[in-house]
Amino acid sequence: MVGASGYTGEELVRLLLAHPHVDLVAVTSRQFSGQPLPHVFPRFAHLEKAKELTFSDADPTQLARGTEIVFLALPHGRAAEFAKPLLHAGARVVDLSADFRINKAAIYREFYGTDHPAPDLLGKAVYGLPEIYRDQIRDAKFVACPGCYPTSILIPLRPLLRRKAIDRRRILIASLSGVTGAGRKLEADYLFAECNESIRPYGIPKHRHLSEIEQELSILAGEKMVIQFTPHLVPVNRGIVTTIYTDIAGDVVAMDPALVYGGAYGQEPFVRLLGEEHLPNTKNVVGTNFIDIAWKIDNRTRRLIVMTALDNIIKGASGQAVQCLNLMCGFPEIAGLL
Amino acid sequence: MVGASGYTGEELVRLLLAHPHVDLVAVTSRQFSGQPLPHVFPRFAHLEKAKELTFSDADPTQLARGTEIVFLALPHGRAAEFAKPLLHAGARVVDLSADFRINKAAIYREFYGTDHPAPDLLGKAVYGLPEIYRDQIRDAKFVACPGCYPTSILIPLRPLLRRKAIDRRRILIASLSGVTGAGRKLEADYLFAECNESIRPYGIPKHRHLSEIEQELSILAGEKMVIQFTPHLVPVNRGIVTTIYTDIAGDVVAMDPALVYGGAYGQEPFVRLLGEEHLPNTKNVVGTNFIDIAWKIDNRTRRLIVMTALDNIIKGASGQAVQCLNLMCGFPEIAGLL
Amino acid sequence: MVGASGYTGEELVRLLLAHPHVDLVAVTSRQFSGQPLPHVFPRFAHLEKAKELTFSDADPTQLARGTEIVFLALPHGRAAEFAKPLLHAGARVVDLSADFRINKAAIYREFYGTDHPAPDLLGKAVYGLPEIYRDQIRDAKFVACPGCYPTSILIPLRPLLRRKAIDRRRILIASLSGVTGAGRKLEADYLFAECNESIRPYGIPKHRHLSEIEQELSILAGEKMVIQFTPHLVPVNRGIVTTIYTDIAGDVVAMDPALVYGGAYGQEPFVRLLGEEHLPNTKNVVGTNFIDIAWKIDNRTRRLIVMTALDNIIKGASGQAVQCLNLMCGFPEIAGLL
Amino acid sequence: MVGASGYTGEELVRLLLAHPHVDLVAVTSRQFSGQPLPHVFPRFAHLEKAKELTFSDADPTQLARGTEIVFLALPHGRAAEFAKPLLHAGARVVDLSADFRINKAAIYREFYGTDHPAPDLLGKAVYGLPEIYRDQIRDAKFVACPGCYPTSILIPLRPLLRRKAIDRRRILIASLSGVTGAGRKLEADYLFAECNESIRPYGIPKHRHLSEIEQELSILAGEKMVIQFTPHLVPVNRGIVTTIYTDIAGDVVAMDPALVYGGAYGQEPFVRLLGEEHLPNTKNVVGTNFIDIAWKIDNRTRRLIVMTALDNIIKGASGQAVQCLNLMCGFPEIAGLL
């Protein structure tokens, strides 16, 4: 694991230490180099494996030796310097940053404000969303795990787009996220007393994840899609609720989301369909790798409203990365995740 | 004040005790009848006026005597039993419940699930939103204060509807509210451990406030309007953020929200225009009677996104009631509110 | 499981459903009788075992049939009506209420304000604190699980009392607890907006748990002990921090808490010794069955300050109950708890 | 105001802008120099006075010109560079930092870890606690405002020490504080996701405020006092609860705290005596300049437990500074504070 000191890194360490088929052999962090893992994360203090691990500042070549898979949990813009030499040295790489989710350098520049650090690698990674790209992930050398917002959006929209059940030009999305979504960043905006007792929209109208969402939606739809995406920050540690507003394409009476979703996800191990009886609540998914999906048809407006909840650090990041790992290694997909 | 023991009641007591031109002469509460005000609300313990007040279970006729204005802060369905005799006895009434906001008994039944308790009074109250009905409020005998969500929605939408700047058939609204919005209700859903670390949509697709929002929008537009309204509950004590998605009606380039809002609200004492430079944050409005309004034009989608923030208990309830009081009594509109 | 609808009940269900050696065959709840388990607790919706369980209102005799161990997670005063017939019918009973922790009817009356409902059973239950009563629990027919505060206090004090390292007449304890400690009670004091942004002492000077703490300390010390115990409520869902102030009995220089605690708990699976380098933090224990213990010697005051942190619902209730179950059934003590 | 960008600075700005007898003429901040006040603090956006103020990086000599009183709201260690030239230039100075609360350079070094930056000024400032030093504050040129914890401790202990009602060698204090107590510091420990859902002790056994508390208690007692002080951090924005454990010196039956406190503070405008009927709760004092005091006698342990609550940013800092200002300028003591 490279960059194990952020929130997604910490959670990934937790999942890997508990994984029945994984042997975590190295954790790196510039900031904590030389410190034993339990010193930095006291919650792992009782684990024998954790006691044997010390944060290093190892270089990619060293890491490639003796490891089969390397996870990168680095801030965007920094993953390339590890991904390139690691892939070159033959390691398989699962990247949790945003750097290899986008296929086009121009889009990366537009949304991230800098040139892409390794444009030759663009388009080389499989987008690590098992519910959509399961087969490709199995064989992938290089996986780019989706962002938390995109996960909460792409999974519920895919079956609707496939069936052409909705008007693809009129999709609006309001998302609400907990504060770990911003990472363990030292910015005044994320201090306790700034976030607590505060609700606020941000990143409107062009949040960075929009680039990734529209790219993937366009692939699913087979044509360029433009949507509205508006995130809000709310004072919880973890959890995303996404509310998606869609215009029903054909006859409202004929629309049967239970059928659509049951067909698409009835067998998915980490998708729970709440139907129209229950609404999602982050407290039911926090700490798990599930995405809960609910829906309501509004006959008055002829809209289908789909709502999802997930844990931004697990299904939105580290849990999904482990789900990819399981696929890549031929483990049961749920190994270490239930 | 009738029904002073809920969150809006408590806040209204606070505002009235501090108001330079008001003499609060009676507070009623069935639950706390006989108890001194500071016993129930220790935060008022230092106020001389508060020490003189004891909760009573007074009947309307008694209350009408010796009072000029009576505030009703009762749950919906219970305001009528006070409003009728009080109005009959010549008192002016400011009702904070939902009972007299709706003009039609059928709509009330549809959204509140019971027959209206006093249909003969429907349509008799002025809708207490000073930014829209200032003149009518001045002369009103009977004022129905708007709900918190409607306040956060009607103020920003009015200038856009008036100027026909947006497509009125395609308005979507996502609101996020703190937990006091539910009142001091003893329901498991509002226990600390149920709300804390929880984000959830609710009341979708037909929250009760929708009835009031659509009624007032239809009046503003001069034709029946149907909108999408989706509230979410988030773990803060107070505050609402509302995000409104509108399709720009004409030329996007010609759309100038600063002009529209500056013209409409530049002189309003309790509307703060943040423009497109800042986004609203509940922490800037909690404890105040302000509504903050911001906007962003998204050229990609040709939408205007308008965002507001207010304190659901003050501008969304008790502060607005005092604003109405000031108008009704000829006090400066800001008296007791800044 | 009898009374599975409170916070400890819900957590116990979670632990038992995931336990490798347990088959949960019945859950009861008067309130939810007839409802499937996943309907009441959507977080278990994906578990096959959970789907097969429906809340019943079964009577004790029925329950005793076909079960080996029955857990009671009922409010105090109500456990006796189940415990008596269950024990009579030959079931082993693990009671999570306060009813059988106290040995004397007079003390129960003094602290709980009512006569004990089954005085003949007093003193019959083993106090379910494995770190102290491990051997007795193994053979017990009837176990009374300790309260959350007592667990956070008895474990750290026991080695100090045994070694006569502190002045047993001068022990003061300040505890801070999250809100689930109060249970899923419908009282206004536990509504979100009452607890959030609030810190308050309560139950001073005679909180109910004091009876249990002093009884057990007296047994450990071999003489009657009287202590000071002051709980405080703080706005987190879960977690207790307890700070214990003790006067060092002999020479301060000779006092070596690392030796004392290492000797006592070095091999305990659920006690983590932080030493004097780290202070406890509830976030490191929430979701686990650990109790973290740290200490500081203050040479200025000749005091040893011992601080603990635990999850009130797990080590303070349901996790500890499972630990007892493991001992009673000869399972590994950590089964289902790591 | 020098250093107006922290939490105490922001609150002091709020209080001074609303103060009926104060004209705030300058606000300084290195970080925000050149920015208009409402840009940095949007909550003041509607205030005419606020619109006229721009953060400057003015030097002390400039500031001394045309101002009567200068408030310093700087981190400790940095107040001296302003205090010296300002006092020299004839300005009256109210310092909210810790730098001039301590009388002895050696103590400062022991607790703050660095040499005092202006030892010649030590002992020159009046300790700005009006309930104890009211007369000295009236005439002071230089006031050092007390820390938030010391305020919550010194006010309740003073009458007990004066009357020799308690054993002064055996005082223990547990305090619980909200996160603004740490200031607007960019440290990972104060990020939202680190503090939220976390309870933890810190600064044990020698928190910096202990130096100030013991100094002032020793002055009150007329002899050197050593106490135990243990702070804890809990996830609220504002508020301190302090629980003080004292051994009653003489006959428990003769101890009458109501008499002691009524005599000492019955006329104090910002002390509210809750007696033994109510316990303090931060929610009753947050946003106010009050300190609430309650007490319980425990006959079993012969202890008097005194509990206080205050807003750490107001009575614990900026409100108290304004209270001092009012005394220094001959304004009513409550001006701008009720």
PDB file of C-alpha atoms in Angstrom, chain C residues 110-111 169-174 176-178 193-206 210 214 224-228 230 232-241 243 245 247 279-283 286 296-298 300-301 303 305 307, chain D residues 110-111 169-174 176-178 193-206 210 214 224-228 230 232-241 243 245 247 279-283 286 296-298 300-301 303 305 307:
ATOM      1  CA  GLU C 110     -32.290   2.457  47.063  1.00  0.00           C
ATOM      2  CA  PHE C 111     -30.891   2.962  43.576  1.00  0.00           C
ATOM      3  CA  ARG C 169     -11.024   5.564  50.423  1.00  0.00           C
ATOM      4  CA  ARG C 170     -10.200   8.325  47.981  1.00  0.00           C
ATOM      5  CA  ILE C 171     -11.232   7.212  44.513  1.00  0.00           C
ATOM      6  CA  LEU C 172     -12.980   9.705  42.253  1.00  0.00           C
ATOM      7  CA  ILE C 173     -14.309   8.935  38.819  1.00  0.00           C
ATOM      8  CA  ALA C 174     -15.462  11.213  36.014  1.00  0.00           C
ATOM      9  CA  LEU C 176     -18.229  10.802  29.744  1.00  0.00           C
ATOM     10  CA  SER C 177     -20.732   8.832  27.735  1.00  0.00           C
ATOM     11  CA  GLY C 178     -22.363   8.910  24.322  1.00  0.00           C
ATOM     12  CA  ALA C 193     -31.632  18.812  19.114  1.00  0.00           C
ATOM     13  CA  GLU C 194     -31.452  18.426  22.908  1.00  0.00           C
ATOM     14  CA  CYS C 195     -28.225  16.397  22.932  1.00  0.00           C
ATOM     15  CA  ASN C 196     -26.428  17.874  19.967  1.00  0.00           C
ATOM     16  CA  GLU C 197     -24.235  20.852  20.910  1.00  0.00           C
ATOM     17  CA  SER C 198     -24.820  20.044  24.569  1.00  0.00           C
ATOM     18  CA  ILE C 199     -22.510  18.865  27.340  1.00  0.00           C
ATOM     19  CA  ARG C 200     -24.020  18.110  30.735  1.00  0.00           C
ATOM     20  CA  PRO C 201     -23.415  16.217  33.951  1.00  0.00           C
ATOM     21  CA  TYR C 202     -26.263  14.024  35.168  1.00  0.00           C
ATOM     22  CA  GLY C 203     -27.040  11.430  37.816  1.00  0.00           C
ATOM     23  CA  ILE C 204     -24.910  13.254  40.373  1.00  0.00           C
ATOM     24  CA  PRO C 205     -24.120  12.189  43.043  1.00  0.00           C
ATOM     25  CA  LYS C 206     -25.936   8.837  42.932  1.00  0.00           C
ATOM     26  CA  LEU C 210     -22.844   3.413  41.470  1.00  0.00           C
ATOM     27  CA  GLU C 214     -19.359  -0.118  44.801  1.00  0.00           C
ATOM     28  CA  LYS C 224     -16.935  -1.899  52.035  1.00  0.00           C
ATOM     29  CA  MET C 225     -15.911   0.768  49.556  1.00  0.00           C
ATOM     30  CA  VAL C 226     -17.472   4.141  48.891  1.00  0.00           C
ATOM     31  CA  ILE C 227     -16.406   6.132  45.837  1.00  0.00           C
ATOM     32  CA  GLN C 228     -17.315   9.256  43.921  1.00  0.00           C
ATOM     33  CA  THR C 230     -19.943  11.527  38.160  1.00  0.00           C
ATOM     34  CA  HIS C 232     -21.580  13.340  31.884  1.00  0.00           C
ATOM     35  CA  LEU C 233     -23.520  13.132  28.623  1.00  0.00           C
ATOM     36  CA  VAL C 234     -21.776  14.244  25.434  1.00  0.00           C
ATOM     37  CA  PRO C 235     -23.005  14.245  21.844  1.00  0.00           C
ATOM     38  CA  VAL C 236     -21.567  11.115  20.281  1.00  0.00           C
ATOM     39  CA  ASN C 237     -23.509   7.987  19.418  1.00  0.00           C
ATOM     40  CA  ARG C 238     -21.189   5.589  21.165  1.00  0.00           C
ATOM     41  CA  GLY C 239     -18.245   5.503  23.497  1.00  0.00           C
ATOM     42  CA  ILE C 240     -17.315   6.057  27.104  1.00  0.00           C
ATOM     43  CA  VAL C 241     -14.215   7.729  28.454  1.00  0.00           C
ATOM     44  CA  THR C 243     -11.021   9.191  34.076  1.00  0.00           C
ATOM     45  CA  TYR C 245      -8.269   9.762  40.094  1.00  0.00           C
ATOM     46  CA  ASP C 247      -4.085   8.679  45.539  1.00  0.00           C
ATOM     47  CA  LEU C 279      -4.268   8.831  25.924  1.00  0.00           C
ATOM     48  CA  PRO C 280      -7.434   6.939  25.078  1.00  0.00           C
ATOM     49  CA  ASN C 281      -9.876   8.108  22.440  1.00  0.00           C
ATOM     50  CA  THR C 282     -13.292   6.594  21.925  1.00  0.00           C
ATOM     51  CA  LYS C 283     -12.764   6.574  18.176  1.00  0.00           C
ATOM     52  CA  VAL C 286     -15.978   2.237  18.878  1.00  0.00           C
ATOM     53  CA  LYS C 296      -0.332   9.198  34.033  1.00  0.00           C
ATOM     54  CA  ILE C 297       1.404   9.703  37.358  1.00  0.00           C
ATOM     55  CA  ASP C 298       1.236  13.266  38.615  1.00  0.00           C
ATOM     56  CA  ARG C 300       2.917  17.127  41.996  1.00  0.00           C
ATOM     57  CA  THR C 301      -0.225  15.661  43.526  1.00  0.00           C
ATOM     58  CA  ARG C 303      -1.879  10.816  42.123  1.00  0.00           C
ATOM     59  CA  ILE C 305      -4.726   9.028  36.901  1.00  0.00           C
ATOM     60  CA  MET C 307      -8.140   6.623  31.809  1.00  0.00           C
TER      61      MET C 307
ATOM     62  CA  GLU D 110       7.628  25.500  32.561  1.00  0.00           C
ATOM     63  CA  PHE D 111       4.153  25.449  31.051  1.00  0.00           C
ATOM     64  CA  ARG D 169      -5.253  20.512  49.378  1.00  0.00           C
ATOM     65  CA  ARG D 170      -7.750  18.131  47.850  1.00  0.00           C
ATOM     66  CA  ILE D 171      -9.375  19.854  44.901  1.00  0.00           C
ATOM     67  CA  LEU D 172      -9.887  17.861  41.706  1.00  0.00           C
ATOM     68  CA  ILE D 173     -11.318  19.240  38.518  1.00  0.00           C
ATOM     69  CA  ALA D 174     -12.616  17.507  35.410  1.00  0.00           C
ATOM     70  CA  LEU D 176     -15.056  19.069  29.168  1.00  0.00           C
ATOM     71  CA  SER D 177     -14.571  21.477  26.329  1.00  0.00           C
ATOM     72  CA  GLY D 178     -15.808  22.038  22.798  1.00  0.00           C
ATOM     73  CA  ALA D 193     -13.539  13.653  11.118  1.00  0.00           C
ATOM     74  CA  GLU D 194     -10.982  13.436  13.938  1.00  0.00           C
ATOM     75  CA  CYS D 195     -13.109  15.223  16.535  1.00  0.00           C
ATOM     76  CA  ASN D 196     -16.570  14.121  15.522  1.00  0.00           C
ATOM     77  CA  GLU D 197     -17.653  10.894  17.253  1.00  0.00           C
ATOM     78  CA  SER D 198     -14.615  11.176  19.516  1.00  0.00           C
ATOM     79  CA  ILE D 199     -14.228  11.752  23.244  1.00  0.00           C
ATOM     80  CA  ARG D 200     -10.732  12.072  24.656  1.00  0.00           C
ATOM     81  CA  PRO D 201      -8.760  13.402  27.588  1.00  0.00           C
ATOM     82  CA  TYR D 202      -5.745  15.560  26.769  1.00  0.00           C
ATOM     83  CA  GLY D 203      -3.178  17.761  28.471  1.00  0.00           C
ATOM     84  CA  ILE D 204      -2.996  15.411  31.455  1.00  0.00           C
ATOM     85  CA  PRO D 205      -1.596  16.005  34.011  1.00  0.00           C
ATOM     86  CA  LYS D 206      -0.184  19.447  33.207  1.00  0.00           C
ATOM     87  CA  LEU D 210      -3.054  24.818  35.185  1.00  0.00           C
ATOM     88  CA  GLU D 214      -2.942  27.552  40.503  1.00  0.00           C
ATOM     89  CA  LYS D 224       0.551  28.022  47.489  1.00  0.00           C
ATOM     90  CA  MET D 225      -2.085  25.718  46.078  1.00  0.00           C
ATOM     91  CA  VAL D 226      -1.670  22.599  43.991  1.00  0.00           C
ATOM     92  CA  ILE D 227      -4.699  21.036  42.325  1.00  0.00           C
ATOM     93  CA  GLN D 228      -5.618  18.307  39.876  1.00  0.00           C
ATOM     94  CA  THR D 230      -7.960  17.140  33.694  1.00  0.00           C
ATOM     95  CA  HIS D 232     -11.343  16.450  27.901  1.00  0.00           C
ATOM     96  CA  LEU D 233     -12.243  17.274  24.320  1.00  0.00           C
ATOM     97  CA  VAL D 234     -15.788  16.576  23.155  1.00  0.00           C
ATOM     98  CA  PRO D 235     -17.448  17.201  19.801  1.00  0.00           C
ATOM     99  CA  VAL D 236     -19.358  20.430  20.208  1.00  0.00           C
ATOM    100  CA  ASN D 237     -18.400  23.769  18.735  1.00  0.00           C
ATOM    101  CA  ARG D 238     -18.653  25.719  21.951  1.00  0.00           C
ATOM    102  CA  GLY D 239     -19.077  25.265  25.639  1.00  0.00           C
ATOM    103  CA  ILE D 240     -17.244  24.086  28.726  1.00  0.00           C
ATOM    104  CA  VAL D 241     -18.598  22.029  31.588  1.00  0.00           C
ATOM    105  CA  THR D 243     -16.998  19.521  37.508  1.00  0.00           C
ATOM    106  CA  TYR D 245     -14.749  17.825  43.517  1.00  0.00           C
ATOM    107  CA  ASP D 247     -13.792  17.784  50.417  1.00  0.00           C
ATOM    108  CA  LEU D 279     -27.479  20.699  36.661  1.00  0.00           C
ATOM    109  CA  PRO D 280     -25.712  22.894  34.133  1.00  0.00           C
ATOM    110  CA  ASN D 281     -25.917  22.308  30.405  1.00  0.00           C
ATOM    111  CA  THR D 282     -23.768  24.105  27.867  1.00  0.00           C
ATOM    112  CA  LYS D 283     -26.774  24.674  25.651  1.00  0.00           C
ATOM    113  CA  VAL D 286     -23.729  29.052  24.548  1.00  0.00           C
ATOM    114  CA  LYS D 296     -24.588  18.824  45.005  1.00  0.00           C
ATOM    115  CA  ILE D 297     -23.518  17.693  48.452  1.00  0.00           C
ATOM    116  CA  ASP D 298     -22.730  13.988  48.643  1.00  0.00           C
ATOM    117  CA  ARG D 300     -21.786   9.552  51.585  1.00  0.00           C
ATOM    118  CA  THR D 301     -18.381  10.968  50.644  1.00  0.00           C
ATOM    119  CA  ARG D 303     -17.902  16.069  49.268  1.00  0.00           C
ATOM    120  CA  ILE D 305     -19.457  18.824  43.913  1.00  0.00           C
ATOM    121  CA  MET D 307     -20.472  22.198  38.356  1.00  0.00           C
TER     122      MET D 307
END
